[in-house]
């Protein structure tokens, strides 16, 4: 008998998201599941009960009935103690759990003999897990919304303008932390026309910042900041001091600061001090995206937007919920992809396979047994080394091994054969053939030299070959056209040959100049 997936209304204060949406309900039903949704669960995200009903879901009037009859429960926030008490024994819960921060909740759920999959515990370094990565999808929404909140609180345009009433300079935005949320904020702020600067402890994200239209601001201190699972690590005191000096300089120069720095399992690091806030221009804005974990700014008040020293400090903890429809759709898709992994047979029955690295990482409780933290991931097997083919033993005489320089006697023999062939051509070929053959050889040589001395970055491999051929054709055609242009009558080509030479020269010019024109247009697509 197929299992029932239940989607309750979120009870956490201010939470507007819902764990699944009508378009995903249809996909879950195709996998063989029955879907029940608590009445009003999607109202705050603009998904009415009728839309769920039209997609095939059953609408349940009360939470107790939904929890009691659901084999699998999709949640956004971790369940409350009351909700845990309503769970059916042996059921499966999927949602954000944060097991390290909620040990009491973990014990309560284990006592109910349930299976719990924490979407926040997904091993993000696995490439196949990216489609299930709800942390990334929600962080992208939060980064976008942070810029919108900053623009709302800021008293000017983001982009620079020149109007009849005067010149408006562009806003300067500094983003501390270039993870998923930070990169989303960079792209949004740059799209609005601001001058964007960003910093991160991980040096490898510098190219990503630049590609989104930002400027990477480097700390004048050498230390690698990459931690496990795509997060940053805690830096040394020397690095932190250099970082504070850089932040202090940026605070004096920019109009908006957006902070995103978080370290898993620890309070948010303090990056912006009260003194830095005082140094900012009146009317500036700080958006502290780490407010829920204490905040990156010393003056942040979680859940509030306050004005201190003339600076608006936004510490909202519900940035993702402020775009509830979009974030719910992305989150529902993440859970659907996870469900596909759990139900590969498409018969409405899930299999929590503890041999699967992604599923094992997600599973924090299995049938009442706490399985968190998971064991370290097994390193990927190294590719088999291909043994090089044995090198044949060098023969005596004129032979030579692979990679060795050619013997002088062999080189002389090749040149001798070449010279003999040229002598045969000169001695027995007609004079007209010899003239054209000479032009062909010279054209090949000159064309090769022309391409060899062009900067390789100006070519694709295909253009290198076509331009080499085009150069040979162009030089050959010019040699044929030269006698008529110089007034010479001796050796003058026939009208047919002259016409073909002119046509070849025209087509070659179109090919060569057109190729570079197309390349320039393609490169322009990647410039802002």
Coordinates of C-alpha atoms in Angstrom, one line a residue:
X1 CA 0.0 0.0 0.0
X2 CA 1.5 3.4 -1.0
X3 CA 2.6 5.7 1.8
X4 CA 1.0 9.1 2.7
X5 CA 3.0 12.2 2.7
X6 CA 1.7 14.9 5.1
X7 CA 2.4 18.6 4.9
X8 CA 1.4 20.5 8.0
X9 CA 1.1 24.2 8.5
X10 CA 4.3 25.7 9.9
X11 CA 3.8 26.9 13.5
X12 CA 7.2 28.7 14.0
X13 CA 6.5 32.5 14.5
X14 CA 6.9 34.4 11.3
X15 CA 7.4 31.4 9.1
X16 CA 5.4 31.8 5.8
X17 CA 6.9 28.9 3.8
X18 CA 5.3 25.6 3.1
X19 CA 7.1 22.3 2.6
X20 CA 5.5 21.5 -0.8
X21 CA 3.6 23.3 -3.5
X22 CA 0.8 22.2 -5.9
X23 CA 3.0 21.5 -8.9
X24 CA 5.2 19.2 -6.8
X25 CA 2.2 17.5 -5.4
X26 CA 1.4 16.2 -8.9
X27 CA 4.9 14.8 -9.2
X28 CA 4.7 13.1 -5.8
X29 CA 1.5 11.4 -6.8
X30 CA 3.1 10.1 -10.0
X31 CA 5.8 8.5 -7.7
X32 CA 2.9 6.5 -6.1
X33 CA 2.4 8.5 -2.9
X34 CA -0.8 9.9 -1.5
X35 CA -0.5 13.5 -0.3
X36 CA -2.3 15.2 2.5
X37 CA -2.1 18.9 3.2
X38 CA -3.3 20.7 6.4
X39 CA -5.9 23.3 5.6
X40 CA -4.3 26.8 5.3
X41 CA -0.7 25.4 5.1
X42 CA 0.1 27.3 2.0
X43 CA -2.0 30.5 2.6
X44 CA 1.0 32.6 3.7
X45 CA 2.9 31.6 0.5
X46 CA -0.1 32.3 -1.7
X47 CA -1.0 28.7 -2.3
X48 CA -4.7 28.2 -1.6
X49 CA -6.3 24.9 -0.5
X50 CA -8.1 24.7 -3.8
X51 CA -4.9 24.6 -5.7
X52 CA -3.6 21.7 -3.7
X53 CA -7.0 19.9 -4.1
X54 CA -6.8 20.5 -7.9
X55 CA -3.4 18.9 -7.9
X56 CA -4.7 15.7 -6.2
X57 CA -3.9 16.3 -2.6
X58 CA -6.4 15.7 0.3
X59 CA -7.0 18.7 2.5
X60 CA -7.1 17.8 6.2
X61 CA -8.8 20.2 8.6
X62 CA -6.7 19.8 11.7
X63 CA -3.0 19.2 12.5
X64 CA -3.6 16.3 14.8
X65 CA -5.4 14.3 12.1
X66 CA -2.7 15.0 9.6
X67 CA 0.2 14.0 11.9
X68 CA -1.5 10.9 13.1
X69 CA -2.2 9.6 9.6
X70 CA 1.0 10.6 7.7
X71 CA 3.6 8.0 7.1
X72 CA 6.0 10.7 5.9
X73 CA 5.9 14.3 7.0
X74 CA 7.5 17.2 5.0
X75 CA 8.4 20.2 7.2
X76 CA 10.3 23.4 6.8
X77 CA 11.2 24.2 10.4
X78 CA 12.1 21.6 13.0
X79 CA 9.0 20.3 14.8
X80 CA 7.9 21.6 18.2
X81 CA 7.6 19.2 21.2
X82 CA 3.8 19.2 20.7
X83 CA 4.2 18.2 17.0
X84 CA 6.6 15.4 18.0
X85 CA 4.0 14.1 20.3
X86 CA 1.5 13.9 17.4
X87 CA 3.8 11.9 15.2
X88 CA 2.8 8.3 14.3
X89 CA 5.2 5.8 15.6
X90 CA 7.5 4.6 12.9
X91 CA 6.8 7.6 10.6
X92 CA 9.5 9.5 8.7
X93 CA 10.2 13.2 9.1
X94 CA 12.0 15.3 6.5
X95 CA 13.0 18.9 7.1
X96 CA 15.4 21.3 8.7
X97 CA 16.4 19.8 12.0
X98 CA 19.9 21.2 13.0
X99 CA 20.8 18.2 15.2
X100 CA 23.9 19.8 16.7
X101 CA 21.8 22.7 18.0
X102 CA 18.8 20.7 19.1
X103 CA 19.9 17.7 21.2
X104 CA 16.7 17.6 23.3
X105 CA 14.6 17.6 20.2
X106 CA 16.7 14.7 18.9
X107 CA 16.0 12.7 22.0
X108 CA 12.3 13.4 21.9
X109 CA 12.1 12.2 18.3
X110 CA 14.1 9.1 19.0
X111 CA 11.7 8.2 21.8
X112 CA 8.9 8.2 19.2
X113 CA 10.8 5.5 17.2
X114 CA 10.7 7.6 14.1
X115 CA 13.1 8.1 11.2
X116 CA 14.4 11.6 10.7
X117 CA 16.1 13.0 7.6
X118 CA 17.7 16.4 8.3
X119 CA 17.9 18.3 5.0
X120 CA 20.5 20.6 6.6
X121 CA 22.8 17.6 7.2
X122 CA 23.1 16.8 3.4
X123 CA 26.8 16.1 2.4
X124 CA 27.0 19.2 0.1
X125 CA 30.4 18.1 -1.4
X126 CA 28.7 15.2 -3.2
X127 CA 27.9 16.4 -6.8
X128 CA 24.8 14.2 -7.0
X129 CA 23.5 15.8 -3.8
X130 CA 23.2 19.3 -5.4
X131 CA 19.7 18.8 -6.6
X132 CA 18.6 18.1 -3.0
X133 CA 20.6 21.0 -1.5
X134 CA 17.9 23.1 0.2
X135 CA 20.5 25.1 2.1
X136 CA 21.8 26.4 -1.2
X137 CA 18.4 27.2 -2.7
X138 CA 17.2 29.0 0.4
X139 CA 20.5 30.9 0.9
X140 CA 20.2 32.2 -2.7
X141 CA 16.7 33.6 -1.9
X142 CA 18.0 35.2 1.3
X143 CA 20.9 36.9 -0.5
X144 CA 18.6 38.3 -3.1
X145 CA 16.1 39.5 -0.5
X146 CA 18.9 41.1 1.6
X147 CA 19.7 43.5 -1.3
X148 CA 16.0 44.3 -1.7
X149 CA 15.7 45.2 2.0
X150 CA 18.9 47.3 1.7
X151 CA 17.5 49.2 -1.3
X152 CA 14.2 49.8 0.6
X153 CA 16.0 51.3 3.5
X154 CA 18.6 53.2 1.5
X155 CA 17.7 56.8 0.6
X156 CA 19.1 56.9 -3.0
X157 CA 19.2 55.0 -6.3
X158 CA 21.6 52.0 -6.6
X159 CA 22.7 52.9 -10.1
X160 CA 24.4 56.2 -11.0
X161 CA 22.3 58.7 -13.0
X162 CA 22.8 62.0 -14.7
X163 CA 19.6 64.0 -14.7
X164 CA 18.5 67.6 -15.4
X165 CA 18.3 68.0 -11.6
X166 CA 21.9 66.9 -11.1
X167 CA 24.2 63.9 -11.0
X168 CA 23.4 60.9 -8.7
X169 CA 26.5 58.8 -7.8
X170 CA 26.1 55.0 -7.8
X171 CA 25.7 53.3 -4.4
X172 CA 28.7 51.4 -3.0
X173 CA 27.9 48.0 -1.6
X174 CA 30.3 45.8 0.4
X175 CA 29.4 42.2 1.0
X176 CA 31.2 40.3 3.7
X177 CA 31.2 36.6 2.8
X178 CA 30.9 35.2 -0.7
X179 CA 29.1 32.0 -0.1
X180 CA 25.8 31.2 -1.9
X181 CA 24.0 34.0 -0.1
X182 CA 26.8 36.4 -0.7
X183 CA 27.1 35.6 -4.4
X184 CA 23.4 36.0 -4.8
X185 CA 23.6 39.4 -3.2
X186 CA 26.6 40.4 -5.4
X187 CA 24.7 39.5 -8.5
X188 CA 21.6 41.4 -7.4
X189 CA 23.4 44.5 -6.3
X190 CA 25.5 44.6 -9.5
X191 CA 22.3 44.1 -11.5
X192 CA 20.8 47.2 -9.9
X193 CA 23.8 49.2 -10.9
X194 CA 25.7 49.5 -7.6
X195 CA 29.5 49.4 -7.3
X196 CA 30.0 46.1 -5.5
X197 CA 32.9 44.9 -3.4
X198 CA 33.1 41.6 -1.6
X199 CA 35.5 39.7 0.6
X200 CA 35.7 36.0 1.7
X201 CA 38.3 34.0 3.6
X202 CA 38.3 31.5 0.8
X203 CA 40.6 32.7 -1.9
X204 CA 39.0 30.5 -4.6
X205 CA 35.8 32.5 -4.7
X206 CA 37.6 35.6 -6.0
X207 CA 36.9 34.6 -9.6
X208 CA 33.2 34.0 -8.9
X209 CA 32.9 37.5 -7.3
X210 CA 34.5 39.1 -10.4
X211 CA 32.3 37.1 -12.8
X212 CA 29.2 38.5 -11.1
X213 CA 30.3 42.1 -11.6
X214 CA 32.0 42.6 -8.2
X215 CA 35.5 43.5 -7.0
X216 CA 37.2 41.1 -4.7
X217 CA 38.8 42.9 -1.7
X218 CA 41.7 40.9 -0.4
X219 CA 42.8 40.8 3.2
X220 CA 46.5 41.7 3.5
X221 CA 47.3 38.4 5.3
X222 CA 48.1 35.0 3.8
X223 CA 45.9 32.2 5.2
X224 CA 43.6 29.7 3.6
X225 CA 40.1 29.9 4.9
X226 CA 38.3 26.9 3.3
X227 CA 36.6 24.6 5.8
X228 CA 34.7 21.3 5.2
X229 CA 31.5 21.1 3.2
X230 CA 31.9 24.4 1.4
X231 CA 31.9 26.4 4.6
X232 CA 34.6 28.8 5.9
X233 CA 36.7 27.9 8.9
X234 CA 37.7 29.9 12.0
X235 CA 40.7 32.0 11.1
X236 CA 43.8 32.8 13.2
X237 CA 43.9 35.9 15.4
X238 CA 46.5 37.5 13.0
X239 CA 44.1 37.1 10.0
X240 CA 41.2 38.4 12.0
X241 CA 43.1 41.6 13.0
X242 CA 44.0 42.2 9.3
X243 CA 40.4 41.5 8.4
X244 CA 39.0 44.0 10.9
X245 CA 41.3 46.7 9.5
X246 CA 40.0 46.0 6.0
X247 CA 36.4 46.1 7.2
X248 CA 37.0 49.4 9.0
X249 CA 38.3 50.9 5.8
X250 CA 35.3 49.7 3.8
X251 CA 32.9 50.9 6.4
X252 CA 34.2 54.5 5.9
X253 CA 33.9 54.3 2.1
X254 CA 30.7 52.3 1.3
X255 CA 27.0 53.1 1.7
X256 CA 25.7 49.5 2.3
X257 CA 27.2 46.5 4.1
X258 CA 25.7 43.1 3.8
X259 CA 27.1 40.4 6.1
X260 CA 26.7 36.7 5.5
X261 CA 29.4 35.0 7.6
X262 CA 28.4 31.8 9.5
X263 CA 30.4 28.9 10.8
X264 CA 28.4 25.6 11.3
X265 CA 27.7 24.8 15.0
X266 CA 29.1 28.1 16.3
X267 CA 27.8 31.7 16.9
X268 CA 28.2 34.0 14.0
X269 CA 31.6 35.8 14.1
X270 CA 31.5 39.5 14.9
X271 CA 32.8 41.4 11.9
X272 CA 31.4 44.9 12.2
X273 CA 32.1 46.7 15.5
X274 CA 30.2 49.6 17.0
X275 CA 33.2 51.9 16.1
X276 CA 32.9 50.8 12.4
X277 CA 29.1 51.7 12.5
X278 CA 29.9 55.1 13.9
X279 CA 32.4 55.7 11.1
X280 CA 29.8 55.1 8.4
X281 CA 28.0 58.0 6.7
X282 CA 24.6 59.0 8.0
X283 CA 21.9 57.2 6.0
X284 CA 24.0 54.1 5.4
X285 CA 22.6 50.6 5.8
X286 CA 23.8 47.3 7.2
X287 CA 21.9 44.1 6.5
X288 CA 23.0 41.4 8.9
X289 CA 22.0 38.0 7.4
X290 CA 23.6 36.1 10.3
X291 CA 21.2 37.8 12.9
X292 CA 19.5 34.5 13.8
X293 CA 22.9 33.1 15.0
X294 CA 23.8 36.2 17.0
X295 CA 24.7 38.5 14.1
X296 CA 28.0 39.7 12.4
X297 CA 27.4 43.3 13.6
X298 CA 27.9 44.2 17.3
X299 CA 24.8 46.4 17.2
X300 CA 22.4 44.0 15.5
X301 CA 19.1 43.3 17.2
X302 CA 17.8 40.0 15.8
X303 CA 14.4 40.3 14.2
X304 CA 14.5 44.1 14.1
X305 CA 15.5 47.0 11.9
X306 CA 17.0 49.7 14.1
X307 CA 18.8 53.0 13.5
X308 CA 22.0 53.6 15.5
X309 CA 24.5 56.4 14.9
X310 CA 22.5 57.4 11.8
X311 CA 22.9 53.9 10.3
X312 CA 20.0 51.5 9.6
X313 CA 20.9 48.0 10.9
X314 CA 18.5 45.3 9.6
X315 CA 18.6 42.1 11.5
X316 CA 15.6 40.3 10.1
X317 CA 15.6 36.5 10.7
X318 CA 12.9 35.8 8.1
X319 CA 14.5 37.0 4.9
X320 CA 13.6 33.8 3.1
X321 CA 10.0 33.9 4.3
X322 CA 9.7 37.4 2.8
X323 CA 9.8 35.7 -0.6
X324 CA 7.7 32.8 0.6
X325 CA 6.2 31.7 -2.7
X326 CA 9.6 31.5 -4.4
X327 CA 11.5 29.9 -1.5
X328 CA 8.6 27.3 -1.0
X329 CA 8.8 26.3 -4.6
X330 CA 12.5 25.8 -4.5
X331 CA 12.4 23.9 -1.2
X332 CA 9.5 21.7 -2.4
X333 CA 11.6 20.8 -5.5
X334 CA 14.6 19.9 -3.2
X335 CA 12.4 17.5 -1.2
X336 CA 10.9 16.0 -4.3
X337 CA 14.4 15.2 -5.6
X338 CA 15.2 13.6 -2.3
X339 CA 12.0 11.6 -2.5
X340 CA 13.0 10.3 -5.9
X341 CA 16.2 9.0 -4.4
X342 CA 14.2 7.3 -1.6
X343 CA 11.7 5.8 -4.0
X344 CA 13.5 4.7 -7.0
X345 CA 10.9 2.0 -7.7
X346 CA 8.1 4.7 -8.0
X347 CA 5.7 2.5 -6.1
X348 CA 5.0 4.9 -3.2
X349 CA 7.4 3.0 -0.8
X350 CA 10.6 4.6 0.5
X351 CA 13.9 2.9 1.2
X352 CA 16.3 4.7 3.6
X353 CA 19.4 3.1 2.2
X354 CA 22.2 3.6 4.7
X355 CA 24.8 2.4 2.1
X356 CA 24.1 5.5 0.0
X357 CA 26.5 8.3 1.2
X358 CA 23.9 11.1 0.5
X359 CA 21.1 9.4 2.4
X360 CA 23.4 8.2 5.2
X361 CA 24.5 11.8 5.7
X362 CA 20.9 13.1 5.9
X363 CA 19.6 10.4 8.3
X364 CA 20.1 11.6 11.8
X365 CA 17.6 9.1 13.4
X366 CA 16.8 5.7 12.0
X367 CA 13.8 3.9 13.5
X368 CA 14.4 5.5 16.9
X369 CA 18.2 5.1 16.9
X370 CA 20.3 8.3 16.7
X371 CA 22.7 7.9 13.8
X372 CA 24.1 11.5 13.9
X373 CA 26.9 12.4 13.3
X374 CA 27.5 10.2 10.3
X375 CA 30.8 8.6 9.6
X376 CA 33.3 10.5 7.4
X377 CA 32.7 10.0 3.7
X378 CA 34.8 7.4 2.0
X379 CA 37.4 8.9 -0.3
X380 CA 36.7 8.3 -4.0
X381 CA 38.6 5.4 -5.4
X382 CA 41.7 6.6 -7.3
X383 CA 41.5 5.9 -11.1
X384 CA 43.5 2.9 -12.2
X385 CA 46.9 3.8 -13.4
X386 CA 47.5 2.9 -17.0
X387 CA 50.8 1.3 -17.4
X388 CA 52.9 2.9 -20.2
X389 CA 53.6 0.7 -23.1
X390 CA 57.1 -0.8 -23.0
X391 CA 59.6 1.0 -25.1
X392 CA 61.1 -1.2 -27.7
X393 CA 64.8 -1.8 -27.3
X394 CA 66.9 0.5 -29.4
X395 CA 68.2 -1.3 -32.5
X396 CA 71.7 -1.0 -33.6
X397 CA 72.4 1.1 -36.7
X398 CA 70.2 4.0 -37.7
X399 CA 67.2 3.3 -35.5
X400 CA 66.2 5.6 -32.6
X401 CA 63.9 5.3 -29.6
X402 CA 60.6 7.3 -29.0
X403 CA 61.3 10.8 -27.9
X404 CA 65.0 10.7 -28.8
X405 CA 66.4 13.2 -31.3
X406 CA 66.7 11.9 -34.8
X407 CA 70.2 10.6 -35.7
X408 CA 72.2 12.8 -38.1
X409 CA 72.4 10.1 -40.7
X410 CA 68.6 9.7 -40.8
X411 CA 68.1 13.5 -41.1
X412 CA 70.6 13.6 -44.0
X413 CA 68.8 10.7 -45.7
X414 CA 65.4 12.6 -45.5
X415 CA 66.9 15.8 -46.9
X416 CA 68.6 13.8 -49.6
X417 CA 65.3 12.2 -50.6
X418 CA 63.6 15.6 -50.6
X419 CA 66.3 17.1 -52.7
X420 CA 66.0 14.3 -55.3
X421 CA 62.2 14.7 -55.5
X422 CA 62.7 18.5 -56.2
X423 CA 65.3 17.8 -58.8
X424 CA 63.0 15.3 -60.6
X425 CA 60.2 17.9 -60.5
X426 CA 62.5 20.6 -61.9
X427 CA 64.0 18.4 -64.6
X428 CA 60.9 16.8 -66.1
X429 CA 57.9 19.0 -65.1
X430 CA 56.5 21.6 -67.5
X431 CA 57.6 25.2 -66.9
X432 CA 54.0 26.3 -66.0
X433 CA 53.7 23.5 -63.4
X434 CA 57.0 24.5 -61.9
X435 CA 55.9 28.1 -61.5
X436 CA 52.7 27.1 -59.8
X437 CA 54.4 24.5 -57.6
X438 CA 56.9 27.2 -56.4
X439 CA 54.1 29.5 -55.5
X440 CA 52.3 26.7 -53.6
X441 CA 55.4 25.9 -51.5
X442 CA 56.1 29.5 -50.7
X443 CA 52.4 30.1 -49.8
X444 CA 52.5 27.1 -47.4
X445 CA 55.6 28.4 -45.8
X446 CA 54.5 32.0 -45.4
X447 CA 51.0 31.0 -44.3
X448 CA 52.5 28.8 -41.6
X449 CA 54.7 31.6 -40.4
X450 CA 51.8 34.1 -40.3
X451 CA 49.7 31.8 -38.1
X452 CA 52.6 30.7 -35.9
X453 CA 53.3 34.3 -34.9
X454 CA 49.7 35.2 -34.0
X455 CA 48.8 35.2 -30.2
X456 CA 47.1 31.8 -29.6
X457 CA 44.4 33.4 -27.3
X458 CA 42.9 35.1 -30.4
X459 CA 42.0 31.8 -31.9
X460 CA 39.8 28.8 -31.3
X461 CA 41.4 25.6 -32.6
X462 CA 39.0 25.7 -35.6
X463 CA 39.9 29.3 -36.4
X464 CA 43.6 28.4 -36.3
X465 CA 43.2 25.8 -39.0
X466 CA 40.8 27.8 -41.2
X467 CA 43.0 30.9 -41.0
X468 CA 46.1 28.9 -41.9
X469 CA 44.4 27.6 -45.0
X470 CA 43.0 31.0 -45.7
X471 CA 46.5 32.6 -45.5
X472 CA 47.8 30.1 -48.0
X473 CA 44.9 30.8 -50.4
X474 CA 45.3 34.5 -50.0
X475 CA 49.1 34.5 -50.8
X476 CA 48.6 32.2 -53.7
X477 CA 45.9 34.4 -55.1
X478 CA 47.9 37.6 -54.7
X479 CA 50.8 36.0 -56.6
X480 CA 48.4 35.2 -59.5
X481 CA 47.0 38.7 -59.5
X482 CA 50.4 40.5 -59.2
X483 CA 51.5 40.4 -62.9
X484 CA 48.4 42.2 -64.3
X485 CA 48.6 44.8 -61.6
X486 CA 52.3 45.5 -62.3
X487 CA 51.8 45.8 -66.1
X488 CA 53.8 42.7 -66.9
X489 CA 52.8 40.6 -69.9
X490 CA 55.2 37.7 -69.4
X491 CA 53.6 34.9 -67.3
X492 CA 50.3 36.7 -67.3
X493 CA 47.5 34.2 -66.2
X494 CA 44.4 33.5 -68.3
X495 CA 41.2 35.4 -67.6
X496 CA 39.7 32.3 -65.9
X497 CA 42.7 31.9 -63.5
X498 CA 42.6 35.6 -62.8
X499 CA 38.9 35.6 -62.1
X500 CA 39.3 32.5 -59.8
X501 CA 42.1 34.2 -57.9
X502 CA 40.1 37.4 -57.3
X503 CA 37.1 35.3 -56.1
X504 CA 39.4 33.2 -53.8
X505 CA 40.9 36.4 -52.4
X506 CA 37.4 37.9 -51.7
X507 CA 36.0 34.7 -50.0
X508 CA 39.2 34.3 -48.0
X509 CA 38.9 37.9 -46.7
X510 CA 35.3 37.3 -45.7
X511 CA 36.3 34.1 -43.9
X512 CA 39.2 35.6 -42.0
X513 CA 37.7 39.0 -41.0
X514 CA 34.3 37.4 -40.4
X515 CA 35.8 34.8 -38.1
X516 CA 37.4 37.5 -35.9
X517 CA 34.2 39.5 -36.0
X518 CA 32.1 36.6 -34.8
X519 CA 34.7 35.8 -32.1
X520 CA 34.6 39.4 -30.8
X521 CA 30.8 39.2 -30.6
X522 CA 30.9 35.9 -28.7
X523 CA 33.4 37.4 -26.2
X524 CA 31.2 40.5 -25.8
X525 CA 28.4 38.2 -24.5
X526 CA 30.4 37.5 -21.4
X527 CA 31.3 41.2 -20.7
X528 CA 29.1 43.5 -18.6

